[in-house]
Amino acid sequence: MTTLMERINRKKMKLAGLENRRSKKIPFVIVIDISGTMELNDNIGKVNRGLQAFYDVLLEDPKICDSLDLSIITFGGEERVHLAVDFDDIRNQAVPTFEAYGNTPLCPAIIMALDNIEDQIDAYHSIGISNTKPIMLIMTDGEPSRYEYAELVENGEEYWVADPLQKTDMEFTEAKSKFDRFRKMTDMEVHIIALGDEVKDLYFLEQFSTGLNSVKRLEDTDILAFFEHLTISVGTLPVAFDANPNNPDPFQVFDVFERFKKGNLSTYS
C-alpha cells in the first residue's frame, strides 16, 4: 500500500514530468486484475499483448502523446496492489509484462487509483494545466476478495486462502465512500469489464460504476479485439475536445463498450 511519503515524492516527480507538457490533459487510469484465475485461457497473456499493442498505436500520434496521461494499477500478483505505470508522457513509459497470481483485492486498487488521479490533477492545477474529467477502466475476471489472506489449518498443515469480500468489510466501505466523494468532485467516468463468465455477483462492481450500462461482460476471446477498438476510441478524444471543449459528455466516443458487450450485466437496466 502507498505511504504518505511515497505520494509526496511521486507528486514531485509528476511536476517535473509536466514542465514541458502543458497542453490540456486527459487522465486515464486502467485497473487490471492479475489474480491467479487470469491464467485461464491465457487471459493474462492476452491482456499483456493487448496493452502493448494499445501503447504502440498511441505512440504513433503526437497529439495523443501530448494530451493523454495514462496510469496502470494492478490487483493480484505478489504485491497484491501495485502502481505498475505512473502517469507520465506516454513516450517515456514502458509497459510491464504481468503474471497471474494471488487474490483479487479490488477495493485497495480502487483507492490507489483514486489517490493517483487526485495527485495528478493537483499537479496539473499547481502549474496551470487544465484537464478533462478522469476516465477509469476496470478489467476483472472474478469477484473481489479481501486484501489480507486468511490462514487455515487442515490435517496439521497451514495454508492461506483469499476470503471473498463482504459488504460490511472496512476496506469496501472506505473504498466506496472515497469513490463516491471523488466521483462527485470530478465527474469521473468509469467503465467496468467483466472477463468471461466467472463474475456471478455484480454487487461490488456496480458500487463502482458511474451510470447505466457501465458494467459489461467481455468474452475472453475478444480481449485483443477490445484493445484494438479501445485504441481507436481513445485516439478520438483529443479531437473531440478540440471540436467542442464545452461538451458535457465528450466520452460518448467510447462506443467500443457497446460493440463488445455480451449482455448487460448491470441491474440498473
Coordinates of C-alpha atoms in Angstrom, one line a residue:
M1 CA 0.0 0.0 0.0
T2 CA 1.1 3.6 -0.7
T3 CA 2.6 5.6 2.2
L4 CA 2.2 9.4 2.5
M5 CA 5.9 9.9 1.8
E6 CA 5.7 7.9 -1.4
R7 CA 2.7 10.1 -2.5
I8 CA 4.7 13.2 -1.8
N9 CA 7.7 12.0 -3.7
R10 CA 5.5 11.0 -6.6
K11 CA 3.9 14.4 -6.7
K12 CA 7.4 16.0 -7.1
M13 CA 8.1 13.6 -10.0
K14 CA 4.8 14.4 -11.6
L15 CA 5.5 18.1 -11.5
A16 CA 8.9 17.6 -13.1
G17 CA 7.4 15.5 -15.9
L18 CA 4.8 18.1 -16.8
E19 CA 7.1 21.1 -17.2
N20 CA 7.4 20.6 -21.0
R21 CA 3.9 19.1 -21.5
R22 CA 1.4 21.9 -20.8
S23 CA -1.4 21.1 -23.2
K24 CA -4.8 20.1 -21.8
K25 CA -4.7 16.6 -20.3
I26 CA -6.9 13.6 -20.3
P27 CA -6.1 11.5 -17.2
F28 CA -6.9 7.8 -17.9
V29 CA -6.2 5.0 -15.4
I30 CA -6.5 1.3 -16.2
V31 CA -7.1 -1.0 -13.2
I32 CA -6.3 -4.6 -14.2
D33 CA -6.9 -7.9 -12.4
I34 CA -3.8 -10.1 -12.4
S35 CA -5.0 -12.6 -9.9
G36 CA -4.3 -16.3 -10.4
T37 CA -7.5 -17.0 -12.3
M38 CA -6.3 -14.8 -15.1
E39 CA -4.1 -17.7 -16.2
L40 CA -7.2 -19.4 -17.5
N41 CA -7.5 -19.3 -21.3
D42 CA -4.2 -17.2 -21.3
N43 CA -6.2 -14.2 -20.3
I44 CA -3.2 -12.5 -18.7
G45 CA -1.2 -13.1 -21.9
K46 CA -4.0 -11.5 -24.0
V47 CA -4.1 -8.5 -21.7
N48 CA -0.3 -8.2 -22.0
R49 CA -0.4 -8.3 -25.7
G50 CA -3.4 -6.0 -25.9
L51 CA -1.9 -3.3 -23.7
Q52 CA 1.4 -3.4 -25.6
A53 CA -0.5 -3.0 -28.9
F54 CA -2.6 -0.2 -27.4
Y55 CA 0.5 1.7 -26.4
D56 CA 2.3 1.1 -29.7
V57 CA -0.5 2.7 -31.7
L58 CA -0.9 5.6 -29.3
L59 CA 2.8 6.4 -29.7
E60 CA 2.3 7.0 -33.4
D61 CA 0.1 10.1 -32.7
P62 CA 2.0 13.1 -31.2
K63 CA -1.3 14.8 -30.3
I64 CA -2.4 11.8 -28.2
C65 CA 1.1 11.7 -26.6
D66 CA 0.8 15.3 -25.6
S67 CA -2.8 15.1 -24.3
L68 CA -3.4 11.6 -22.9
D69 CA -1.9 10.7 -19.5
L70 CA -2.0 7.0 -18.7
S71 CA -1.6 5.1 -15.5
I72 CA -1.9 1.3 -14.9
I73 CA -2.7 -0.2 -11.5
T74 CA -2.9 -3.9 -10.9
F75 CA -4.6 -6.0 -8.2
G76 CA -3.5 -9.5 -7.5
G77 CA 0.1 -10.8 -8.0
E78 CA 2.7 -10.9 -5.4
E79 CA 2.3 -7.3 -4.3
R80 CA -1.5 -7.6 -4.3
V81 CA -1.9 -3.9 -5.2
H82 CA 0.7 -2.2 -7.4
L83 CA 1.1 1.1 -9.3
A84 CA 2.6 -0.6 -12.3
V85 CA 2.8 2.5 -14.5
D86 CA 2.5 6.0 -13.1
F87 CA 1.1 9.0 -15.1
D88 CA 3.8 10.4 -17.4
D89 CA 4.5 11.2 -21.0
I90 CA 3.5 8.0 -22.9
R91 CA 6.7 8.3 -24.8
N92 CA 8.6 7.7 -21.6
Q93 CA 6.6 4.8 -20.3
A94 CA 7.4 1.1 -20.5
V95 CA 4.5 -1.4 -20.2
P96 CA 5.4 -4.3 -17.9
T97 CA 4.6 -7.9 -18.6
F98 CA 2.2 -9.1 -16.0
E99 CA 2.0 -12.6 -14.4
A100 CA -1.2 -14.0 -12.9
Y101 CA -1.0 -14.9 -9.2
G102 CA -2.8 -14.5 -5.9
N103 CA -6.1 -13.0 -4.8
T104 CA -8.4 -10.2 -6.1
P105 CA -8.2 -7.1 -3.8
L106 CA -10.3 -4.8 -5.9
C107 CA -11.1 -2.2 -3.2
P108 CA -7.5 -1.3 -2.3
A109 CA -6.7 -1.0 -6.0
I110 CA -9.5 1.5 -6.5
I111 CA -8.3 3.6 -3.6
M112 CA -4.8 3.6 -5.0
A113 CA -6.2 4.6 -8.4
L114 CA -8.2 7.5 -6.9
D115 CA -5.2 8.7 -4.9
N116 CA -3.1 8.7 -8.0
I117 CA -5.6 10.6 -10.1
E118 CA -6.1 13.1 -7.3
D119 CA -2.3 13.7 -7.1
Q120 CA -2.0 14.0 -10.9
I121 CA -4.8 16.6 -11.1
D122 CA -3.2 18.5 -8.2
A123 CA 0.0 18.6 -10.2
Y124 CA -1.8 19.9 -13.3
H125 CA -3.5 22.7 -11.4
S126 CA -0.4 23.7 -9.5
I127 CA 1.3 24.7 -12.7
G128 CA -1.8 25.9 -14.6
I129 CA -2.6 22.9 -16.7
S130 CA -6.3 22.2 -17.4
N131 CA -7.7 18.7 -17.6
T132 CA -10.8 16.8 -18.6
K133 CA -12.7 14.7 -16.2
P134 CA -10.8 11.5 -15.5
I135 CA -11.6 8.1 -17.0
M136 CA -11.2 4.8 -15.2
L137 CA -11.3 1.4 -16.9
I138 CA -11.5 -1.7 -14.6
M139 CA -10.9 -5.2 -16.0
T140 CA -11.5 -8.3 -13.8
D141 CA -12.3 -11.9 -14.3
G142 CA -13.6 -12.7 -10.8
E143 CA -15.4 -11.5 -7.8
P144 CA -13.3 -9.4 -5.3
S145 CA -11.6 -10.8 -2.3
R146 CA -10.3 -9.3 0.9
Y147 CA -6.8 -7.7 0.8
E148 CA -5.4 -9.9 3.6
Y149 CA -5.2 -13.6 3.2
A150 CA -6.8 -15.9 5.9
E151 CA -4.6 -18.6 7.5
L152 CA -6.2 -22.0 7.7
V153 CA -5.0 -25.3 9.2
E154 CA -6.1 -28.6 7.7
N155 CA -4.6 -32.0 8.6
G156 CA -1.9 -30.3 10.5
E157 CA -0.8 -28.2 7.5
E158 CA -1.1 -24.4 7.3
Y159 CA -2.2 -22.7 4.1
W160 CA -3.5 -19.3 3.0
V161 CA -6.8 -18.5 1.3
A162 CA -8.4 -15.4 -0.1
D163 CA -11.7 -14.8 1.6
P164 CA -14.5 -13.2 -0.5
L165 CA -15.1 -9.5 0.1
Q166 CA -18.1 -8.8 2.4
K167 CA -20.4 -5.8 2.3
T168 CA -19.5 -5.0 5.9
D169 CA -15.7 -5.1 5.4
M170 CA -14.0 -1.8 6.2
E171 CA -11.9 -2.0 3.0
F172 CA -15.1 -1.9 1.0
T173 CA -16.9 0.8 2.9
E174 CA -13.8 3.0 2.8
A175 CA -13.3 2.5 -0.9
K176 CA -17.0 3.1 -1.6
S177 CA -17.0 6.3 0.4
K178 CA -13.8 7.7 -1.2
F179 CA -15.1 6.7 -4.6
D180 CA -18.4 8.5 -4.2
R181 CA -16.7 11.7 -2.9
F182 CA -14.2 11.7 -5.8
R183 CA -16.9 10.9 -8.4
K184 CA -19.0 13.9 -7.1
M185 CA -15.9 16.2 -7.2
T186 CA -14.6 15.2 -10.6
D187 CA -17.5 13.6 -12.5
M188 CA -15.1 10.7 -13.3
E189 CA -16.3 8.3 -15.9
V190 CA -15.8 4.6 -15.0
H191 CA -16.2 1.6 -17.3
I192 CA -16.0 -1.9 -15.9
I193 CA -15.3 -5.0 -18.0
A194 CA -16.0 -8.5 -16.6
L195 CA -14.0 -11.0 -18.4
G196 CA -15.5 -14.4 -19.1
D197 CA -18.4 -16.0 -17.1
E198 CA -17.0 -16.2 -13.5
V199 CA -18.4 -13.0 -12.2
K200 CA -21.7 -14.1 -10.7
D201 CA -22.5 -11.5 -8.1
L202 CA -22.3 -8.0 -9.5
Y203 CA -22.9 -6.1 -6.3
F204 CA -19.4 -4.8 -5.7
L205 CA -18.7 -3.9 -9.4
E206 CA -21.9 -1.9 -9.5
Q207 CA -20.9 0.1 -6.5
F208 CA -18.0 1.5 -8.5
S209 CA -19.9 2.1 -11.8
T210 CA -21.0 5.5 -12.9
G211 CA -24.2 5.1 -14.7
L212 CA -26.5 2.9 -16.8
N213 CA -24.8 0.1 -18.7
S214 CA -21.3 0.9 -17.4
V215 CA -20.7 -2.8 -16.3
K216 CA -20.1 -5.0 -19.3
R217 CA -19.2 -8.6 -19.9
L218 CA -16.5 -9.4 -22.4
E219 CA -15.7 -12.8 -23.8
D220 CA -12.1 -13.7 -23.1
T221 CA -11.7 -14.4 -26.8
D222 CA -12.4 -10.8 -27.5
I223 CA -9.7 -9.3 -25.3
L224 CA -7.3 -8.4 -28.1
A225 CA -10.1 -7.1 -30.3
F226 CA -11.3 -5.0 -27.4
F227 CA -7.9 -3.3 -27.0
E228 CA -7.8 -2.6 -30.8
H229 CA -11.2 -0.8 -30.6
L230 CA -10.2 0.9 -27.3
T231 CA -7.2 2.4 -29.2
I232 CA -9.5 3.8 -31.8
S233 CA -11.8 5.3 -29.2
V234 CA -9.1 6.8 -27.1
G235 CA -7.5 8.2 -30.2
T236 CA -10.6 10.3 -30.9
L237 CA -10.6 12.0 -27.5
P238 CA -8.2 14.9 -28.2
V239 CA -10.1 15.7 -31.4
A240 CA -13.4 15.6 -29.7
F241 CA -12.3 18.1 -27.1
D242 CA -10.8 20.4 -29.6
A243 CA -14.0 20.3 -31.7
N244 CA -16.3 21.0 -28.7
P245 CA -14.4 21.8 -25.4
N246 CA -17.7 22.6 -23.7
N247 CA -19.4 19.3 -24.5
P248 CA -20.7 18.0 -21.2
D249 CA -20.3 14.4 -22.2
P250 CA -17.4 14.1 -24.7
F251 CA -16.8 10.5 -23.7
Q252 CA -19.6 9.2 -25.9
V253 CA -16.8 8.1 -28.2
F254 CA -16.5 5.1 -26.0
D255 CA -19.0 3.1 -28.1
V256 CA -16.3 0.4 -28.0
F257 CA -18.0 -0.8 -24.9
E258 CA -21.3 -1.3 -26.7
R259 CA -19.7 -3.2 -29.5
F260 CA -18.3 -5.9 -27.3
K261 CA -20.8 -6.3 -24.5
K262 CA -22.1 -9.8 -24.0
G263 CA -25.4 -8.8 -22.5
N264 CA -25.7 -6.0 -20.0
L265 CA -24.7 -7.2 -16.5
S266 CA -25.9 -4.2 -14.6
T267 CA -29.1 -4.4 -12.5
Y268 CA -29.7 -0.8 -13.4
S269 CA -31.5 -1.8 -16.5

